[in-house]
Amino acid sequence: MDSSKRPHSPYSSPRNPPRQSPSPGPTQASISMKVGRCSSDTFALTNYLFVSPKDFSPNVRYVIIDDQFVFSIKLDDNQSPRLIGTTMMHRRWASLSLNQEVSVAPYDPAYESPYHYLGKIELEVGFHRKHQDSKEHFDTDEMSRIFCQSFNGQIFSNGQHLIFDFHGVNLTIVIKNILHVIDSSELQRNFTGENLSSQEILRSGMRGILTPQTGIHWTKDADSSIRLQGSSKSTASNAIIQPDFKFEDMGIGGLDTEFSAIFRRAFASRIFPPSLVEKLGIQHVKGILLYGPPGTGKTLMARQIGKMLNAREPKIVNGPEILNKYVGQSEENIRKLFAEAEKEYKAKAEDSGLHIIIFDELDAICKQRGGKSDGTGVGDSVVNQLLAKMDGVEQLNNILIIGMTNRLDLIDEALLRPGRLEVHMEIGLPDENGRLQILNIHTSKMRQNDIMDSDVDLEELASLTKNFSGAEINGLVKSASSFAFNRHVKVGTLAGVTPDMENMKVNRNDFLAALDEVHPAFGVSDEELQQCVHNEIIKFSSNIERILSDGQLYIDQVRKSSRTPLVSVLLHGPPGCGKTALAATMAMSSEFPFIKLISPESMVGYSESAKMNAINKVFNDSYKSPLSVIVIDNIERLLDWVPIGPRFSNSVLQTLLVLLKKRPPKERRLLIFATTNERSVLEQMNMSDCFNSEIYVPNIVELSFVDFVLEELALFNDDERNRALGALQQDGFNLNIGIKKLLMIIEMSRQDVDKVDKFVSTIMGL
C-alpha cells in the first residue's frame, strides 16, 4: 500500500507525524535475551524497554516477553546486544529477575486485528516513595493530559506498573482496569466525523494503545496519602468495590433484598468522590448490625462483604476474644482494633482508606449496661470503650463496624443509635425463592459434575423445606449425599465400596430420606404433636365434626385475612374429653411452617423465670415465620394452679396475658390453640378475655357414641357389643365419660377373658 494513501495513525497530530505502522507479521523470530537494567536512570520515567539496534529493526515498536507480557521498546546505542534494559517496575509486573534468560519476540497489534486503542482506562495512583506525604491536591484533569502526552502510542496491559513524573513528583501508576477499547477502523471513522454507536465502543480488553483521546479514571492507592481533585469524570473515591467483583459470585442465596438495603445504606455514599459527599455535609454509615436466627447467613454475608470491598483485610473478632482476666486489658483490646484507623485518619482525613472490623457474637461483649451482677464491671467498661471509639469526641469517618448477633434484645441500646450501629438488618429465614437459590448454590458442584440424578426437582425441595435456614439446607444436602454414599458401601463391611461407585448419583429418594433426618429448628414439633394424637381422632358425634370444621375456619382466617393476624382459641371441657388431641390435630392440619407445643410436661422442674423465658422464646420464634401455630396445653398446670390454697404463679400468668394479646410483626400471622380443664379459674384470673373464641369439648353422654367407638375399635363382635350396650341401659345410670377414659377401659377389657363383663362393670363403677 502506498504510504501516501495510508490513513494517519489515530494518535498522530500535525506536530507529531505518524510513525510507520508495524508490518502485518513479525519482522523476525523470537530471540533469547538477558534481563538487565536501563543504561540511564532518566529512562525509567519513559516506561520503555531499551534494546540494542543490533537486536531489533527500527520498525519494531512492541515486543512480547515469554509470550505473555507486552512492552513498548526504544532503541539505545548504549544498550549491549542481547541485553534488555528494564526498570524495577517492569520487573515487578512481569516477575522478572536480573540476568534471567527470557524469550523476546516482536509484537504486532495487528494480530488482534483490528488494532485496539484504549478508549477508557482506570489508573490507581500513589506516591512512588512509600512514606511520602503532601498536603497538595493533585488535579486529575491535568494529570490525564500530561500522562497521555508522556506515554502517547505506548501499549498498556491490565495490572501493568510504571512511574509517572508529574511536576517533579514521581508517582506509581497501576493499570487497574481497561474499561473500553476501540478498534482502529472505528477510531478512524471518529476522526472523519462519523458517530460511533455505544455497542461499537463499549468493549473491554486486556491491552491497548494509549492515545490523546483516551479517557482516564483515577483512583487513589488505599495505602497512599496522595490527595486527588478534579472533575467527577476523572476522579473517583477510594474505589471500595473490587472492579471485577460480581454479586452472583457471593454465594449468598435468598438475601438479595437485604444485601441491596445494606449496600444502599452503608456503601453507596462511599463510591462517590469525597468532595461530593462533603458538599452534602453527611458522614458515612459507620456500623451495620446483622441479627436473626442461627444459620441464616449472617456470618457468611459479613465474610463476603469483606471480599467484595477493595479495602484492607477486615479484622474479624469473636466477641469473647475481647474479654481478658487482667484489669483494663479488655478495654485495651478494643482500643487496639481502632488504633490503625485512628492513625491514618489523623494523617489523611477523608482520603483515608476504609477499615472494616467484624464482630461475631456481639452480644457476648455488648450486653445492656448495669445488667450484670458479677461485680467486676468489665462488661460495662467494654461497652463504654466501644461507644467512645465508634462515635466519641474524636470521630472517625474511615471505619465500618459489622456486628452479628442472634439476640438483638441483649445489645445495649446506646450502641444501636444512628452514628454507631445504625443499620439494623434482620437476616431471617429464607422464603421459597430464597431456599431455591440456596439449594442451587449447595448442589451446583453436583450438577456440574453430573452426580445429581435427573429426578431431583429443586423447586419441589424448596417447597418441602419450609422454615429451613441456609445452614439447615446445607445439612440436608450433606445428609442426602450420605444416603447416596451408603448405597455404594459393600454389604458386611464398612471399609470397602462397590465397584460401580463411579456411577453414584444423588437421587430424589436420598433427599426425601434426608428430610426425615434433618429438621428445622424453627419448624414443627412433629414428635410431640404426634404423641398428643396417639390414638387418632374418633368422630363419634357431630360435635367432633363441628369442632374440627370450626378449627379449619380459624386456620383459613389466619392464612387469608389481613385484618386478623392474631387469632386465639380456647378449648375447654372436662378432663379426658380430647381437647389436647383436637388442638394438636387442628394445628397439624394447618400445614403451617411453624407449629410448636407448650406443655407442662416439657417444663417439669423449671423455675418461674425459666418457664417465662421458655414461653417467651416460643412466641419470639413464631414471629420469625410468616405463618405459625402455637398449642398451649393445660394452662392451669403451666400456672401452677391448685385448688388447695389456692395458689398460682403470677409471673407466668402475666407473661401469658401479655403474649396472648401481642400482635405479631408486620407480614407475620399467628394462630393459638389453648386447652384448659378449669375455665372458671381462667375467668377469675381475667385470662378468658385474652381469647377471641372458645370451643366447648363435651364428654360422651350417649350410648350411641359408645356404640360408635366400640365398633370403630372392634373390641366386640356384634352380639357382644349389643349385650354390653344392653347392660348399660339401666335405669338411673347416667353416662358421662371422657373419650380418653373410654379408650383406656376398652384396651383394658381387651385383655380380660370375659371382655363384656369387664367393660360393663368398669363403666358402671365410675
JSON list of N, CA, C and O in Angstrom, two decimals, residues 6-39:
[
{"chain": "A", "resi": 6, "resn": "ARG", "atom": "N", "xyz": [-1.90, 5.78, 2.93]},
{"chain": "A", "resi": 6, "resn": "ARG", "atom": "CA", "xyz": [-2.22, 5.13, 4.20]},
{"chain": "A", "resi": 6, "resn": "ARG", "atom": "C", "xyz": [-2.82, 6.16, 5.14]},
{"chain": "A", "resi": 6, "resn": "ARG", "atom": "O", "xyz": [-2.31, 7.27, 5.27]},
{"chain": "A", "resi": 7, "resn": "PRO", "atom": "N", "xyz": [-3.93, 5.82, 5.85]},
{"chain": "A", "resi": 7, "resn": "PRO", "atom": "CA", "xyz": [-4.52, 6.78, 6.79]},
{"chain": "A", "resi": 7, "resn": "PRO", "atom": "C", "xyz": [-3.57, 7.08, 7.93]},
{"chain": "A", "resi": 7, "resn": "PRO", "atom": "O", "xyz": [-2.78, 6.25, 8.34]},
{"chain": "A", "resi": 8, "resn": "HIS", "atom": "N", "xyz": [-3.68, 8.33, 8.41]},
{"chain": "A", "resi": 8, "resn": "HIS", "atom": "CA", "xyz": [-2.83, 8.72, 9.53]},
{"chain": "A", "resi": 8, "resn": "HIS", "atom": "C", "xyz": [-3.16, 7.87, 10.74]},
{"chain": "A", "resi": 8, "resn": "HIS", "atom": "O", "xyz": [-4.28, 7.43, 10.95]},
{"chain": "A", "resi": 9, "resn": "SER", "atom": "N", "xyz": [-2.13, 7.65, 11.57]},
{"chain": "A", "resi": 9, "resn": "SER", "atom": "CA", "xyz": [-2.36, 6.92, 12.83]},
{"chain": "A", "resi": 9, "resn": "SER", "atom": "C", "xyz": [-3.31, 7.71, 13.71]},
{"chain": "A", "resi": 9, "resn": "SER", "atom": "O", "xyz": [-3.27, 8.94, 13.74]},
{"chain": "A", "resi": 10, "resn": "PRO", "atom": "N", "xyz": [-4.17, 7.05, 14.42]},
{"chain": "A", "resi": 10, "resn": "PRO", "atom": "CA", "xyz": [-5.14, 7.75, 15.26]},
{"chain": "A", "resi": 10, "resn": "PRO", "atom": "C", "xyz": [-4.50, 8.59, 16.34]},
{"chain": "A", "resi": 10, "resn": "PRO", "atom": "O", "xyz": [-5.13, 9.47, 16.89]},
{"chain": "A", "resi": 11, "resn": "TYR", "atom": "N", "xyz": [-3.26, 8.27, 16.71]},
{"chain": "A", "resi": 11, "resn": "TYR", "atom": "CA", "xyz": [-2.63, 9.06, 17.76]},
{"chain": "A", "resi": 11, "resn": "TYR", "atom": "C", "xyz": [-1.67, 10.10, 17.20]},
{"chain": "A", "resi": 11, "resn": "TYR", "atom": "O", "xyz": [-0.80, 10.60, 17.86]},
{"chain": "A", "resi": 12, "resn": "SER", "atom": "N", "xyz": [-1.82, 10.40, 15.88]},
{"chain": "A", "resi": 12, "resn": "SER", "atom": "CA", "xyz": [-0.94, 11.39, 15.27]},
{"chain": "A", "resi": 12, "resn": "SER", "atom": "C", "xyz": [-1.54, 12.78, 15.41]},
{"chain": "A", "resi": 12, "resn": "SER", "atom": "O", "xyz": [-2.70, 12.95, 15.71]},
{"chain": "A", "resi": 13, "resn": "SER", "atom": "N", "xyz": [-0.70, 13.77, 15.19]},
{"chain": "A", "resi": 13, "resn": "SER", "atom": "CA", "xyz": [-1.13, 15.17, 15.21]},
{"chain": "A", "resi": 13, "resn": "SER", "atom": "C", "xyz": [-0.22, 15.93, 14.26]},
{"chain": "A", "resi": 13, "resn": "SER", "atom": "O", "xyz": [0.82, 15.43, 13.85]},
{"chain": "A", "resi": 14, "resn": "PRO", "atom": "N", "xyz": [-0.57, 17.17, 13.88]},
{"chain": "A", "resi": 14, "resn": "PRO", "atom": "CA", "xyz": [0.28, 17.91, 12.93]},
{"chain": "A", "resi": 14, "resn": "PRO", "atom": "C", "xyz": [1.70, 18.06, 13.42]},
{"chain": "A", "resi": 14, "resn": "PRO", "atom": "O", "xyz": [2.62, 18.10, 12.63]},
{"chain": "A", "resi": 15, "resn": "ARG", "atom": "N", "xyz": [1.89, 18.18, 14.77]},
{"chain": "A", "resi": 15, "resn": "ARG", "atom": "CA", "xyz": [3.24, 18.35, 15.29]},
{"chain": "A", "resi": 15, "resn": "ARG", "atom": "C", "xyz": [3.91, 17.00, 15.57]},
{"chain": "A", "resi": 15, "resn": "ARG", "atom": "O", "xyz": [5.07, 16.94, 15.93]},
{"chain": "A", "resi": 16, "resn": "ASN", "atom": "N", "xyz": [3.14, 15.95, 15.49]},
{"chain": "A", "resi": 16, "resn": "ASN", "atom": "CA", "xyz": [3.67, 14.62, 15.78]},
{"chain": "A", "resi": 16, "resn": "ASN", "atom": "C", "xyz": [3.35, 13.72, 14.58]},
{"chain": "A", "resi": 16, "resn": "ASN", "atom": "O", "xyz": [2.34, 13.04, 14.57]},
{"chain": "A", "resi": 17, "resn": "PRO", "atom": "N", "xyz": [4.18, 13.74, 13.54]},
{"chain": "A", "resi": 17, "resn": "PRO", "atom": "CA", "xyz": [3.86, 12.99, 12.33]},
{"chain": "A", "resi": 17, "resn": "PRO", "atom": "C", "xyz": [3.75, 11.51, 12.63]},
{"chain": "A", "resi": 17, "resn": "PRO", "atom": "O", "xyz": [4.41, 11.00, 13.53]},
{"chain": "A", "resi": 18, "resn": "PRO", "atom": "N", "xyz": [2.90, 10.81, 11.88]},
{"chain": "A", "resi": 18, "resn": "PRO", "atom": "CA", "xyz": [2.70, 9.38, 12.15]},
{"chain": "A", "resi": 18, "resn": "PRO", "atom": "C", "xyz": [3.96, 8.59, 11.87]},
{"chain": "A", "resi": 18, "resn": "PRO", "atom": "O", "xyz": [4.66, 8.83, 10.90]},
{"chain": "A", "resi": 19, "resn": "ARG", "atom": "N", "xyz": [4.19, 7.64, 12.79]},
{"chain": "A", "resi": 19, "resn": "ARG", "atom": "CA", "xyz": [5.29, 6.71, 12.57]},
{"chain": "A", "resi": 19, "resn": "ARG", "atom": "C", "xyz": [4.80, 5.56, 11.70]},
{"chain": "A", "resi": 19, "resn": "ARG", "atom": "O", "xyz": [3.61, 5.28, 11.62]},
{"chain": "A", "resi": 20, "resn": "GLN", "atom": "N", "xyz": [5.73, 4.89, 11.07]},
{"chain": "A", "resi": 20, "resn": "GLN", "atom": "CA", "xyz": [5.35, 3.80, 10.17]},
{"chain": "A", "resi": 20, "resn": "GLN", "atom": "C", "xyz": [4.66, 2.70, 10.97]},
{"chain": "A", "resi": 20, "resn": "GLN", "atom": "O", "xyz": [5.12, 2.30, 12.02]},
{"chain": "A", "resi": 21, "resn": "SER", "atom": "N", "xyz": [3.55, 2.22, 10.46]},
{"chain": "A", "resi": 21, "resn": "SER", "atom": "CA", "xyz": [2.81, 1.16, 11.14]},
{"chain": "A", "resi": 21, "resn": "SER", "atom": "C", "xyz": [3.61, -0.12, 11.10]},
{"chain": "A", "resi": 21, "resn": "SER", "atom": "O", "xyz": [4.38, -0.37, 10.17]},
{"chain": "A", "resi": 22, "resn": "PRO", "atom": "N", "xyz": [3.44, -0.98, 12.12]},
{"chain": "A", "resi": 22, "resn": "PRO", "atom": "CA", "xyz": [4.13, -2.27, 12.10]},
{"chain": "A", "resi": 22, "resn": "PRO", "atom": "C", "xyz": [3.70, -3.09, 10.91]},
{"chain": "A", "resi": 22, "resn": "PRO", "atom": "O", "xyz": [2.61, -2.95, 10.38]},
{"chain": "A", "resi": 23, "resn": "SER", "atom": "N", "xyz": [4.57, -3.97, 10.50]},
{"chain": "A", "resi": 23, "resn": "SER", "atom": "CA", "xyz": [4.26, -4.83, 9.38]},
{"chain": "A", "resi": 23, "resn": "SER", "atom": "C", "xyz": [3.18, -5.82, 9.77]},
{"chain": "A", "resi": 23, "resn": "SER", "atom": "O", "xyz": [2.95, -6.07, 10.94]},
{"chain": "A", "resi": 24, "resn": "PRO", "atom": "N", "xyz": [2.50, -6.39, 8.79]},
{"chain": "A", "resi": 24, "resn": "PRO", "atom": "CA", "xyz": [1.40, -7.31, 9.10]},
{"chain": "A", "resi": 24, "resn": "PRO", "atom": "C", "xyz": [1.85, -8.49, 9.94]},
{"chain": "A", "resi": 24, "resn": "PRO", "atom": "O", "xyz": [1.08, -9.02, 10.71]},
{"chain": "A", "resi": 25, "resn": "GLY", "atom": "N", "xyz": [3.05, -8.96, 9.85]},
{"chain": "A", "resi": 25, "resn": "GLY", "atom": "CA", "xyz": [3.53, -10.10, 10.63]},
{"chain": "A", "resi": 25, "resn": "GLY", "atom": "C", "xyz": [4.80, -9.75, 11.33]},
{"chain": "A", "resi": 25, "resn": "GLY", "atom": "O", "xyz": [5.35, -8.67, 11.17]},
{"chain": "A", "resi": 26, "resn": "PRO", "atom": "N", "xyz": [5.35, -10.65, 12.15]},
{"chain": "A", "resi": 26, "resn": "PRO", "atom": "CA", "xyz": [6.59, -10.37, 12.87]},
{"chain": "A", "resi": 26, "resn": "PRO", "atom": "C", "xyz": [7.74, -10.22, 11.89]},
{"chain": "A", "resi": 26, "resn": "PRO", "atom": "O", "xyz": [7.85, -10.92, 10.90]},
{"chain": "A", "resi": 27, "resn": "THR", "atom": "N", "xyz": [8.63, -9.25, 12.18]},
{"chain": "A", "resi": 27, "resn": "THR", "atom": "CA", "xyz": [9.77, -9.00, 11.30]},
{"chain": "A", "resi": 27, "resn": "THR", "atom": "C", "xyz": [10.88, -10.00, 11.54]},
{"chain": "A", "resi": 27, "resn": "THR", "atom": "O", "xyz": [11.75, -10.16, 10.71]},
{"chain": "A", "resi": 28, "resn": "GLN", "atom": "N", "xyz": [10.90, -10.67, 12.70]},
{"chain": "A", "resi": 28, "resn": "GLN", "atom": "CA", "xyz": [11.93, -11.65, 12.98]},
{"chain": "A", "resi": 28, "resn": "GLN", "atom": "C", "xyz": [11.41, -12.59, 14.04]},
{"chain": "A", "resi": 28, "resn": "GLN", "atom": "O", "xyz": [10.43, -12.33, 14.72]},
{"chain": "A", "resi": 29, "resn": "ALA", "atom": "N", "xyz": [12.07, -13.73, 14.19]},
{"chain": "A", "resi": 29, "resn": "ALA", "atom": "CA", "xyz": [11.66, -14.71, 15.19]},
{"chain": "A", "resi": 29, "resn": "ALA", "atom": "C", "xyz": [12.09, -14.26, 16.57]},
{"chain": "A", "resi": 29, "resn": "ALA", "atom": "O", "xyz": [12.85, -13.30, 16.74]},
{"chain": "A", "resi": 30, "resn": "SER", "atom": "N", "xyz": [11.59, -14.97, 17.59]},
{"chain": "A", "resi": 30, "resn": "SER", "atom": "CA", "xyz": [11.96, -14.63, 18.96]},
{"chain": "A", "resi": 30, "resn": "SER", "atom": "C", "xyz": [13.43, -14.94, 19.20]},
{"chain": "A", "resi": 30, "resn": "SER", "atom": "O", "xyz": [14.00, -15.84, 18.58]},
{"chain": "A", "resi": 31, "resn": "ILE", "atom": "N", "xyz": [14.04, -14.17, 20.09]},
{"chain": "A", "resi": 31, "resn": "ILE", "atom": "CA", "xyz": [15.44, -14.37, 20.43]},
{"chain": "A", "resi": 31, "resn": "ILE", "atom": "C", "xyz": [15.55, -14.48, 21.94]},
{"chain": "A", "resi": 31, "resn": "ILE", "atom": "O", "xyz": [14.69, -14.01, 22.69]},
{"chain": "A", "resi": 32, "resn": "SER", "atom": "N", "xyz": [16.60, -15.11, 22.41]},
{"chain": "A", "resi": 32, "resn": "SER", "atom": "CA", "xyz": [16.85, -15.26, 23.83]},
{"chain": "A", "resi": 32, "resn": "SER", "atom": "C", "xyz": [17.68, -14.08, 24.31]},
{"chain": "A", "resi": 32, "resn": "SER", "atom": "O", "xyz": [18.73, -13.78, 23.72]},
{"chain": "A", "resi": 33, "resn": "MET", "atom": "N", "xyz": [17.20, -13.40, 25.36]},
{"chain": "A", "resi": 33, "resn": "MET", "atom": "CA", "xyz": [17.90, -12.22, 25.87]},
{"chain": "A", "resi": 33, "resn": "MET", "atom": "C", "xyz": [17.97, -12.31, 27.39]},
{"chain": "A", "resi": 33, "resn": "MET", "atom": "O", "xyz": [17.18, -13.00, 28.03]},
{"chain": "A", "resi": 34, "resn": "LYS", "atom": "N", "xyz": [18.92, -11.56, 27.95]},
{"chain": "A", "resi": 34, "resn": "LYS", "atom": "CA", "xyz": [19.05, -11.49, 29.39]},
{"chain": "A", "resi": 34, "resn": "LYS", "atom": "C", "xyz": [18.39, -10.21, 29.90]},
{"chain": "A", "resi": 34, "resn": "LYS", "atom": "O", "xyz": [18.39, -9.18, 29.22]},
{"chain": "A", "resi": 35, "resn": "VAL", "atom": "N", "xyz": [17.84, -10.31, 31.10]},
{"chain": "A", "resi": 35, "resn": "VAL", "atom": "CA", "xyz": [17.21, -9.14, 31.72]},
{"chain": "A", "resi": 35, "resn": "VAL", "atom": "C", "xyz": [18.29, -8.31, 32.39]},
{"chain": "A", "resi": 35, "resn": "VAL", "atom": "O", "xyz": [19.06, -8.82, 33.22]},
{"chain": "A", "resi": 36, "resn": "GLY", "atom": "N", "xyz": [18.34, -7.03, 32.01]},
{"chain": "A", "resi": 36, "resn": "GLY", "atom": "CA", "xyz": [19.31, -6.12, 32.62]},
{"chain": "A", "resi": 36, "resn": "GLY", "atom": "C", "xyz": [18.66, -4.82, 33.01]},
{"chain": "A", "resi": 36, "resn": "GLY", "atom": "O", "xyz": [17.43, -4.70, 33.02]},
{"chain": "A", "resi": 37, "resn": "ARG", "atom": "N", "xyz": [19.49, -3.84, 33.35]},
{"chain": "A", "resi": 37, "resn": "ARG", "atom": "CA", "xyz": [19.00, -2.52, 33.75]},
{"chain": "A", "resi": 37, "resn": "ARG", "atom": "C", "xyz": [19.12, -1.55, 32.59]},
{"chain": "A", "resi": 37, "resn": "ARG", "atom": "O", "xyz": [19.91, -1.74, 31.66]},
{"chain": "A", "resi": 38, "resn": "CYS", "atom": "N", "xyz": [18.32, -0.45, 32.68]},
{"chain": "A", "resi": 38, "resn": "CYS", "atom": "CA", "xyz": [18.45, 0.62, 31.69]},
{"chain": "A", "resi": 38, "resn": "CYS", "atom": "C", "xyz": [19.82, 1.28, 31.84]},
{"chain": "A", "resi": 38, "resn": "CYS", "atom": "O", "xyz": [20.39, 1.32, 32.94]},
{"chain": "A", "resi": 39, "resn": "SER", "atom": "N", "xyz": [20.31, 1.84, 30.74]},
{"chain": "A", "resi": 39, "resn": "SER", "atom": "CA", "xyz": [21.63, 2.47, 30.78]},
{"chain": "A", "resi": 39, "resn": "SER", "atom": "C", "xyz": [21.60, 3.82, 31.48]},
{"chain": "A", "resi": 39, "resn": "SER", "atom": "O", "xyz": [22.66, 4.35, 31.83]}
]
